[in-house]
PDB file of C-alpha atoms in Angstrom:
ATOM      1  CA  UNK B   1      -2.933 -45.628 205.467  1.00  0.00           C
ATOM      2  CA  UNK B   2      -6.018 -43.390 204.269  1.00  0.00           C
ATOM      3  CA  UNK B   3      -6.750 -42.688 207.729  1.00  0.00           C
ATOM      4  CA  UNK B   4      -4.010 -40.166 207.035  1.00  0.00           C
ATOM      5  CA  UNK B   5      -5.959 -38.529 204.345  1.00  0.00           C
ATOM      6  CA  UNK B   6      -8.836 -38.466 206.511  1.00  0.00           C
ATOM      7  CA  UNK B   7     -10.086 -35.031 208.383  1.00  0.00           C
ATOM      8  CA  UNK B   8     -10.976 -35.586 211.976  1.00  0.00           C
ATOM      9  CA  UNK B   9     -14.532 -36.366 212.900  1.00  0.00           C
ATOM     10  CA  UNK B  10     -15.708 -34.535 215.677  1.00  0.00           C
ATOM     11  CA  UNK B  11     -18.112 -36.942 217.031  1.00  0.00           C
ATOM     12  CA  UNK B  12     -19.925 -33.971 218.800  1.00  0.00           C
ATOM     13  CA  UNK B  13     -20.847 -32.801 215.349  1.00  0.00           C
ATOM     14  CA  UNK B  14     -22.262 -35.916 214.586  1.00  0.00           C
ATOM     15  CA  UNK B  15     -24.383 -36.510 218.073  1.00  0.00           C
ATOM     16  CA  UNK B  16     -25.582 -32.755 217.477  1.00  0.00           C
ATOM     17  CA  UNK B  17     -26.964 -33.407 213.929  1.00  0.00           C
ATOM     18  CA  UNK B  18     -28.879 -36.928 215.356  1.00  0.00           C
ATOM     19  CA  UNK B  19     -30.324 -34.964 217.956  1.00  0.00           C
ATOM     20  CA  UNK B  20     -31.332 -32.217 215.394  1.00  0.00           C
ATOM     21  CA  UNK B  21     -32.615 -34.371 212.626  1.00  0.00           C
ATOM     22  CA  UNK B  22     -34.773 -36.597 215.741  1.00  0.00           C
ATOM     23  CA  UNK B  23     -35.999 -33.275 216.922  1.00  0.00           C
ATOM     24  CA  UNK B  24     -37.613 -32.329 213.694  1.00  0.00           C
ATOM     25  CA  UNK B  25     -38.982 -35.516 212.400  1.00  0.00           C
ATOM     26  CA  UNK B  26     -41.081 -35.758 216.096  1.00  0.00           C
ATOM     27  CA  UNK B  27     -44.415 -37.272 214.866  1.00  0.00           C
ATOM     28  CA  UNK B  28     -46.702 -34.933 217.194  1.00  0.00           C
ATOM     29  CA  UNK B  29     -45.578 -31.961 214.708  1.00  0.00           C
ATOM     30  CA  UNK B  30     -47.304 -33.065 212.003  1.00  0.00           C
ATOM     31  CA  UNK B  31     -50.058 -35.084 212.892  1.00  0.00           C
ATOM     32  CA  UNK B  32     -51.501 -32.932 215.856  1.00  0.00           C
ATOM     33  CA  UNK B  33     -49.281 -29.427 215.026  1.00  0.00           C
ATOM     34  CA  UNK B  34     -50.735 -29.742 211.340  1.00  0.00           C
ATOM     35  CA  UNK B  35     -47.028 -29.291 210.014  1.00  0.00           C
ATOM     36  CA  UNK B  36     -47.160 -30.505 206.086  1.00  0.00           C
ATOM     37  CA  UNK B  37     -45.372 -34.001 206.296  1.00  0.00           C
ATOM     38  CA  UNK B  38     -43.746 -32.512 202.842  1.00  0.00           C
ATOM     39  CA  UNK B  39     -40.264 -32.203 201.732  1.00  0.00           C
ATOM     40  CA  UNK B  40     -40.823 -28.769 202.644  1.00  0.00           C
ATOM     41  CA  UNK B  41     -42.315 -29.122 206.072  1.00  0.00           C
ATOM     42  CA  UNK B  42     -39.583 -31.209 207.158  1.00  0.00           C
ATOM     43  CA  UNK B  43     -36.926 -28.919 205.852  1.00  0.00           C
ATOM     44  CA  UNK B  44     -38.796 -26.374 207.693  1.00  0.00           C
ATOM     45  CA  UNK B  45     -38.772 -28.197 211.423  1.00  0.00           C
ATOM     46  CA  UNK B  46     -34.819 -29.207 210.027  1.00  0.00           C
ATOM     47  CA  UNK B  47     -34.247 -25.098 210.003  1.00  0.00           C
ATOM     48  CA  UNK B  48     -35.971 -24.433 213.335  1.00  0.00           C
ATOM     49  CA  UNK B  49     -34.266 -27.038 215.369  1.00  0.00           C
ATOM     50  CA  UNK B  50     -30.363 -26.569 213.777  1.00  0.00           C
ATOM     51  CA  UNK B  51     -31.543 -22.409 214.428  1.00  0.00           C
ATOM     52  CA  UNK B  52     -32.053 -23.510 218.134  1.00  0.00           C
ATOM     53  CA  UNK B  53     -28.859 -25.261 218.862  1.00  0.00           C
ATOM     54  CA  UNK B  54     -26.847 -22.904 216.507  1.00  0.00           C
ATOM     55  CA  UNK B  55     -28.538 -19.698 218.279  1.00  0.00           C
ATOM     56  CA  UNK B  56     -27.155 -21.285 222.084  1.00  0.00           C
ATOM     57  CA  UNK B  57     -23.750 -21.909 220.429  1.00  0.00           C
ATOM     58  CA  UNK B  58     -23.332 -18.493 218.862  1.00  0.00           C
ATOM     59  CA  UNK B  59     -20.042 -16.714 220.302  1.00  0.00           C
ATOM     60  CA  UNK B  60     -19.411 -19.737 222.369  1.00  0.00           C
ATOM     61  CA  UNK B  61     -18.781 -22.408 220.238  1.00  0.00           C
ATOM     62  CA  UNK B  62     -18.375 -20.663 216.268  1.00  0.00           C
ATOM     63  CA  UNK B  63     -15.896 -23.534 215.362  1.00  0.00           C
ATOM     64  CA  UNK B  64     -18.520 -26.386 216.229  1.00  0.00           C
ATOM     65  CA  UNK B  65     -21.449 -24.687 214.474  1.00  0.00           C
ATOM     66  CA  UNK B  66     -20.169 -24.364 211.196  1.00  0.00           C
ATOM     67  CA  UNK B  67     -19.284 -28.098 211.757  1.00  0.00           C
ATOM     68  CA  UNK B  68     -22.824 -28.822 212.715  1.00  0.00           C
ATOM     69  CA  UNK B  69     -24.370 -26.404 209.444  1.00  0.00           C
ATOM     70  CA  UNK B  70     -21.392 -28.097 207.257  1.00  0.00           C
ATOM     71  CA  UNK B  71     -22.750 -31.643 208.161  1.00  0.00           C
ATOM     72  CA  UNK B  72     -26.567 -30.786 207.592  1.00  0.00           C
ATOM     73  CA  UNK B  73     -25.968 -29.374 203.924  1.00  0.00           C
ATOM     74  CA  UNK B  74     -23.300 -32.441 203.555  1.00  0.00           C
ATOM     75  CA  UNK B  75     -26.356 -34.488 204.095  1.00  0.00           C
ATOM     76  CA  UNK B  76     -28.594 -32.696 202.289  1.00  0.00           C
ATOM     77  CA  UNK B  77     -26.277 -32.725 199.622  1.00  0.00           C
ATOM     78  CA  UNK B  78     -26.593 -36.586 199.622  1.00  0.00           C
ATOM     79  CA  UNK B  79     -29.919 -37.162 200.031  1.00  0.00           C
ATOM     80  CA  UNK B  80     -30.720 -35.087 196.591  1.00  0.00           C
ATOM     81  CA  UNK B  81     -28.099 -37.129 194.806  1.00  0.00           C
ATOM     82  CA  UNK B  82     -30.223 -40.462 196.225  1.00  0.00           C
ATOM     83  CA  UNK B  83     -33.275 -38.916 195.493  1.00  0.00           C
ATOM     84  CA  UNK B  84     -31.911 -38.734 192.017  1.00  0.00           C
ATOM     85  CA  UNK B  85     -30.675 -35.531 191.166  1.00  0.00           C
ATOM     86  CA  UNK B  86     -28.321 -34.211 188.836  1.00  0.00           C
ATOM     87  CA  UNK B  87     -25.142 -33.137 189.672  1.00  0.00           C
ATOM     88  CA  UNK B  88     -25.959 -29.389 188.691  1.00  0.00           C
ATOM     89  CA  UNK B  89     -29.379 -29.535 190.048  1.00  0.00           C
ATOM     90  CA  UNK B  90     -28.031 -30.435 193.517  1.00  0.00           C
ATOM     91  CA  UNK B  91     -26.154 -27.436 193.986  1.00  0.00           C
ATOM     92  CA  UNK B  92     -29.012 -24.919 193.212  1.00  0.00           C
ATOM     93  CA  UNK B  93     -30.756 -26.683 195.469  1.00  0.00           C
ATOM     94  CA  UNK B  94     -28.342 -27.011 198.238  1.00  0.00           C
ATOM     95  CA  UNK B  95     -28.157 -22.805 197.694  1.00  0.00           C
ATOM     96  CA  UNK B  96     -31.540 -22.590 197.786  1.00  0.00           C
ATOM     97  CA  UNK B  97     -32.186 -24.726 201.176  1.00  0.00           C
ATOM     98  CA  UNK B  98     -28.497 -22.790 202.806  1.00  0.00           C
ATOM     99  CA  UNK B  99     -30.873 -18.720 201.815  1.00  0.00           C
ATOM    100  CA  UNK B 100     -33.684 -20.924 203.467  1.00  0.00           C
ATOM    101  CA  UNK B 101     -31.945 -21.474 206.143  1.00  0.00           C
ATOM    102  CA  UNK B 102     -30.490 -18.057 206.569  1.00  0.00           C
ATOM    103  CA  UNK B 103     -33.496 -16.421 206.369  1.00  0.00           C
ATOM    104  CA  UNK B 104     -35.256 -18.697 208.423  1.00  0.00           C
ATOM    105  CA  UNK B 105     -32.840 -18.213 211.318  1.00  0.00           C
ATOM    106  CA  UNK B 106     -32.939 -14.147 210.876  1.00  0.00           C
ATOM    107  CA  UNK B 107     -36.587 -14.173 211.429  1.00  0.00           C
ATOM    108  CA  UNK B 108     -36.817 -16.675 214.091  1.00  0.00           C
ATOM    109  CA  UNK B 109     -34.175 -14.631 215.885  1.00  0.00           C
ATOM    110  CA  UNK B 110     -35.511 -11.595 215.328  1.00  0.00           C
ATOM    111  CA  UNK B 111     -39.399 -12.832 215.900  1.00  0.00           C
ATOM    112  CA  UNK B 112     -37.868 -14.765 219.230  1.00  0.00           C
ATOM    113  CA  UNK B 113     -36.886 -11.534 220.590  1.00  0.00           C
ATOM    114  CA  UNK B 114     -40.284  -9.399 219.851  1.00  0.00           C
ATOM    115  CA  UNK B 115     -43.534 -11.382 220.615  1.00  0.00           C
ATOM    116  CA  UNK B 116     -45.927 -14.103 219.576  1.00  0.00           C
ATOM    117  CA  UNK B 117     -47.134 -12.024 216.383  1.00  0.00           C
ATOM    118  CA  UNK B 118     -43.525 -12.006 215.472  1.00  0.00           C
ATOM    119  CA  UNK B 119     -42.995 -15.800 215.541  1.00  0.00           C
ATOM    120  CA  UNK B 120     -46.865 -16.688 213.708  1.00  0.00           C
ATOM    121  CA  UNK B 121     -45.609 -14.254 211.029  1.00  0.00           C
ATOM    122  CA  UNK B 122     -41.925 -16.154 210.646  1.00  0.00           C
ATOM    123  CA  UNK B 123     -44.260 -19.887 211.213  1.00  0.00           C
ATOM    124  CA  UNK B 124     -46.429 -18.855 208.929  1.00  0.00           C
ATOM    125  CA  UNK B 125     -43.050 -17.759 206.063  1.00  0.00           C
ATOM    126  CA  UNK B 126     -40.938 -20.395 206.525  1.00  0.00           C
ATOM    127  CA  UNK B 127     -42.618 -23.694 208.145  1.00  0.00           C
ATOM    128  CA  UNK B 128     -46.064 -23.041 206.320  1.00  0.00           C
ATOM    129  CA  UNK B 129     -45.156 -20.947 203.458  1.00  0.00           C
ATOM    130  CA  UNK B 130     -46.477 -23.770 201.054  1.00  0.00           C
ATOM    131  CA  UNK B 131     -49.788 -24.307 202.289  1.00  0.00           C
ATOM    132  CA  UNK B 132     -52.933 -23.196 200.301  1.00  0.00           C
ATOM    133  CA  UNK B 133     -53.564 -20.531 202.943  1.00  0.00           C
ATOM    134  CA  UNK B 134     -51.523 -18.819 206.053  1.00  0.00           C
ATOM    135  CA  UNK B 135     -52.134 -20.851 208.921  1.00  0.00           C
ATOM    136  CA  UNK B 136     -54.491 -19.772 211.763  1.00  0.00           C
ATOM    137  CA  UNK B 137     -53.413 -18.036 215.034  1.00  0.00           C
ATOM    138  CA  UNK B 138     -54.707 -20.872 216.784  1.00  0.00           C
ATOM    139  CA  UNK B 139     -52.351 -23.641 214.455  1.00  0.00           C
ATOM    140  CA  UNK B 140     -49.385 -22.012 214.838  1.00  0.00           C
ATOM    141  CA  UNK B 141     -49.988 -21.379 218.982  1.00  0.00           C
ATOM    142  CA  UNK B 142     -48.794 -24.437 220.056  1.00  0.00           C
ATOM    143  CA  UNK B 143     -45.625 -24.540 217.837  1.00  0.00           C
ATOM    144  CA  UNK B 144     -45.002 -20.696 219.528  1.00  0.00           C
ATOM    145  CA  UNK B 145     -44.956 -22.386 222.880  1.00  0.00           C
ATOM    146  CA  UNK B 146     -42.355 -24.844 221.504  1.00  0.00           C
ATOM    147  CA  UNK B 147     -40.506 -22.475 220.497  1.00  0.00           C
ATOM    148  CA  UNK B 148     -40.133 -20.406 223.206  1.00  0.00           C
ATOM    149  CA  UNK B 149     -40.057 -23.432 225.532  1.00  0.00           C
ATOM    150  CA  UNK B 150     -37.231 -25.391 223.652  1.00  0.00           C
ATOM    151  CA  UNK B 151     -35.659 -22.074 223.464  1.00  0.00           C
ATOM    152  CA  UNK B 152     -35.758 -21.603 227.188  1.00  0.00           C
ATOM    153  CA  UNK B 153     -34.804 -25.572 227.968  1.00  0.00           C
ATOM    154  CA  UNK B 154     -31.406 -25.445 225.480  1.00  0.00           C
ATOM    155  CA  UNK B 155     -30.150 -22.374 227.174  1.00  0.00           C
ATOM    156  CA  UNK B 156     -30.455 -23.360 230.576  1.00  0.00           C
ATOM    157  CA  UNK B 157     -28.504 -26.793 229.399  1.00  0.00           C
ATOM    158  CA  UNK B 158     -25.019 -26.644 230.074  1.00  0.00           C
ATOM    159  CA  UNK B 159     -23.051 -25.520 227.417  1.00  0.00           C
ATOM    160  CA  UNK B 160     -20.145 -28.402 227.898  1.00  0.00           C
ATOM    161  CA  UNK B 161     -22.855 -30.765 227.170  1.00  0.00           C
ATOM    162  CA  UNK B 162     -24.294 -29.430 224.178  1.00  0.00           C
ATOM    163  CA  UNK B 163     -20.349 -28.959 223.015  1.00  0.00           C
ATOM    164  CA  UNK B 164     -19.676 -32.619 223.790  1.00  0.00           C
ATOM    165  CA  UNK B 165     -23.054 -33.662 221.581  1.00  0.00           C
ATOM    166  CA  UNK B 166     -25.714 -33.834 224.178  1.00  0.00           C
ATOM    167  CA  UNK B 167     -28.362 -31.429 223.579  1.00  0.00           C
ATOM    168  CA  UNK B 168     -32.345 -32.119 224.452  1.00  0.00           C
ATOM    169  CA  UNK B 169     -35.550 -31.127 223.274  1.00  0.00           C
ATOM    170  CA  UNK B 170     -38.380 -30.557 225.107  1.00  0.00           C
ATOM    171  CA  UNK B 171     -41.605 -32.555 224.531  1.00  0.00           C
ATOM    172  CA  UNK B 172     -43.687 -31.458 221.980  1.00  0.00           C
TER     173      UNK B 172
END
C-alpha cells in the first residue's frame, strides 16, 4: 500500500550517483594528486566529477540530471543531519555546497573550453581553495590531464549508457 505513495526511482539516477561518489573518493587523488583528504577536498572532487557527467548530459538528458543533482544534495542533506547538524544549520549548508557547486561547474566549463591556465586557476578556487597557499603549476598538472582526459573518455561513451547508469572514469 505505500508503494502508492512512493515516487518512482529511476535506478539510472542511482547507478550515476555510485559511479560519481566512487569517482571522487579514488585514493590516487589525494595521496599522490595532493588533494586535501578534507570535508572540503572531497566536496571538491564530488563537484568535478557530478560537473563531468552533468556537462555530457546537458540538452540530452535535462530530466535525468536534475535527478542526478537532486540525489547528491538529498545525500548531502543526510549526511549533515548524521554528522549532527541542526535542522536550520543543514539548509545553509546545503545552499552553500548547491553556489559551490554552481560556481564550480561555471568555471570548470568555462576553464575546459580556454586552456590549462584556465583550469589551474578554477583547481586552484574550488578543489584547493582551503589550502595555506595556491597550489603549484606542477600539483595541479596532473589533475588538468584528468580533466581533460575524463572529459574526452565520457563524451566519446555512448550516451544510452550513461542514460541507463553506466558511466566510466578514466584512471587516475
Amino acid at each position: 500500500m505505500l508503494s502508492l505513495f512512493r515516487s518512482k526511482v529511476n535506478p539510472a539516477v542511482g547507478a550515476l550517483h555510485e559511479s560519481i561518489v566512487a569517482g571522487s573518493r579514488v585514493e590516487s587523488f589525494y595521496t599522490r594528486l595532493g588533494v586535501p583528504d578534507t570535508v572540503d577536498g572531497r566536496f571538491g572532487l564530488l563537484a568535478l566529477h557530478t560537473f563531468l557527467v552533468l556537462r555530457r548530459l546537458r540538452g540530452v538528458a535535462d530530466d535525468l540530471a536534475q535527478e542526478i543533482f537532486d540525489r547528491i544534495f538529498a545525500q548531502l542533506d543526510l549526511n549533515l543531519r548524521e554528522l549532527g547538524v541542526g535542522d536550520l544549520g543543514v539548509g545553509k549548508r546545503v545552499r552553500a555546497m548547491a553556489e559551490s557547486l554552481y560556481g564550480s561547474m561555471s568555471a570548470y566549463e568555462a576553464a575546459l573550453k580556454s586552456d590549462d591556465e584556465a583550469l589551474h586557476r578554477a583547481l586552484a578556487n574550488n578543489l584547493f581553495g582551503t589550502l595555506p597557499e595556491a597550489p603549484s603549476h606542477d600539483m595541479t598538472k596532473p589533475i588538468i590531464a584528468y580533466i581533460r582526459a575524463a572529459a574526452a573518455s565520457i563524451e566519446a561513451q555512448p550516451i544510452e549508457a550513461i542514460i541507463s547508469g553506466k558511466v566510466e572514469f578514466p584512471d587516475v
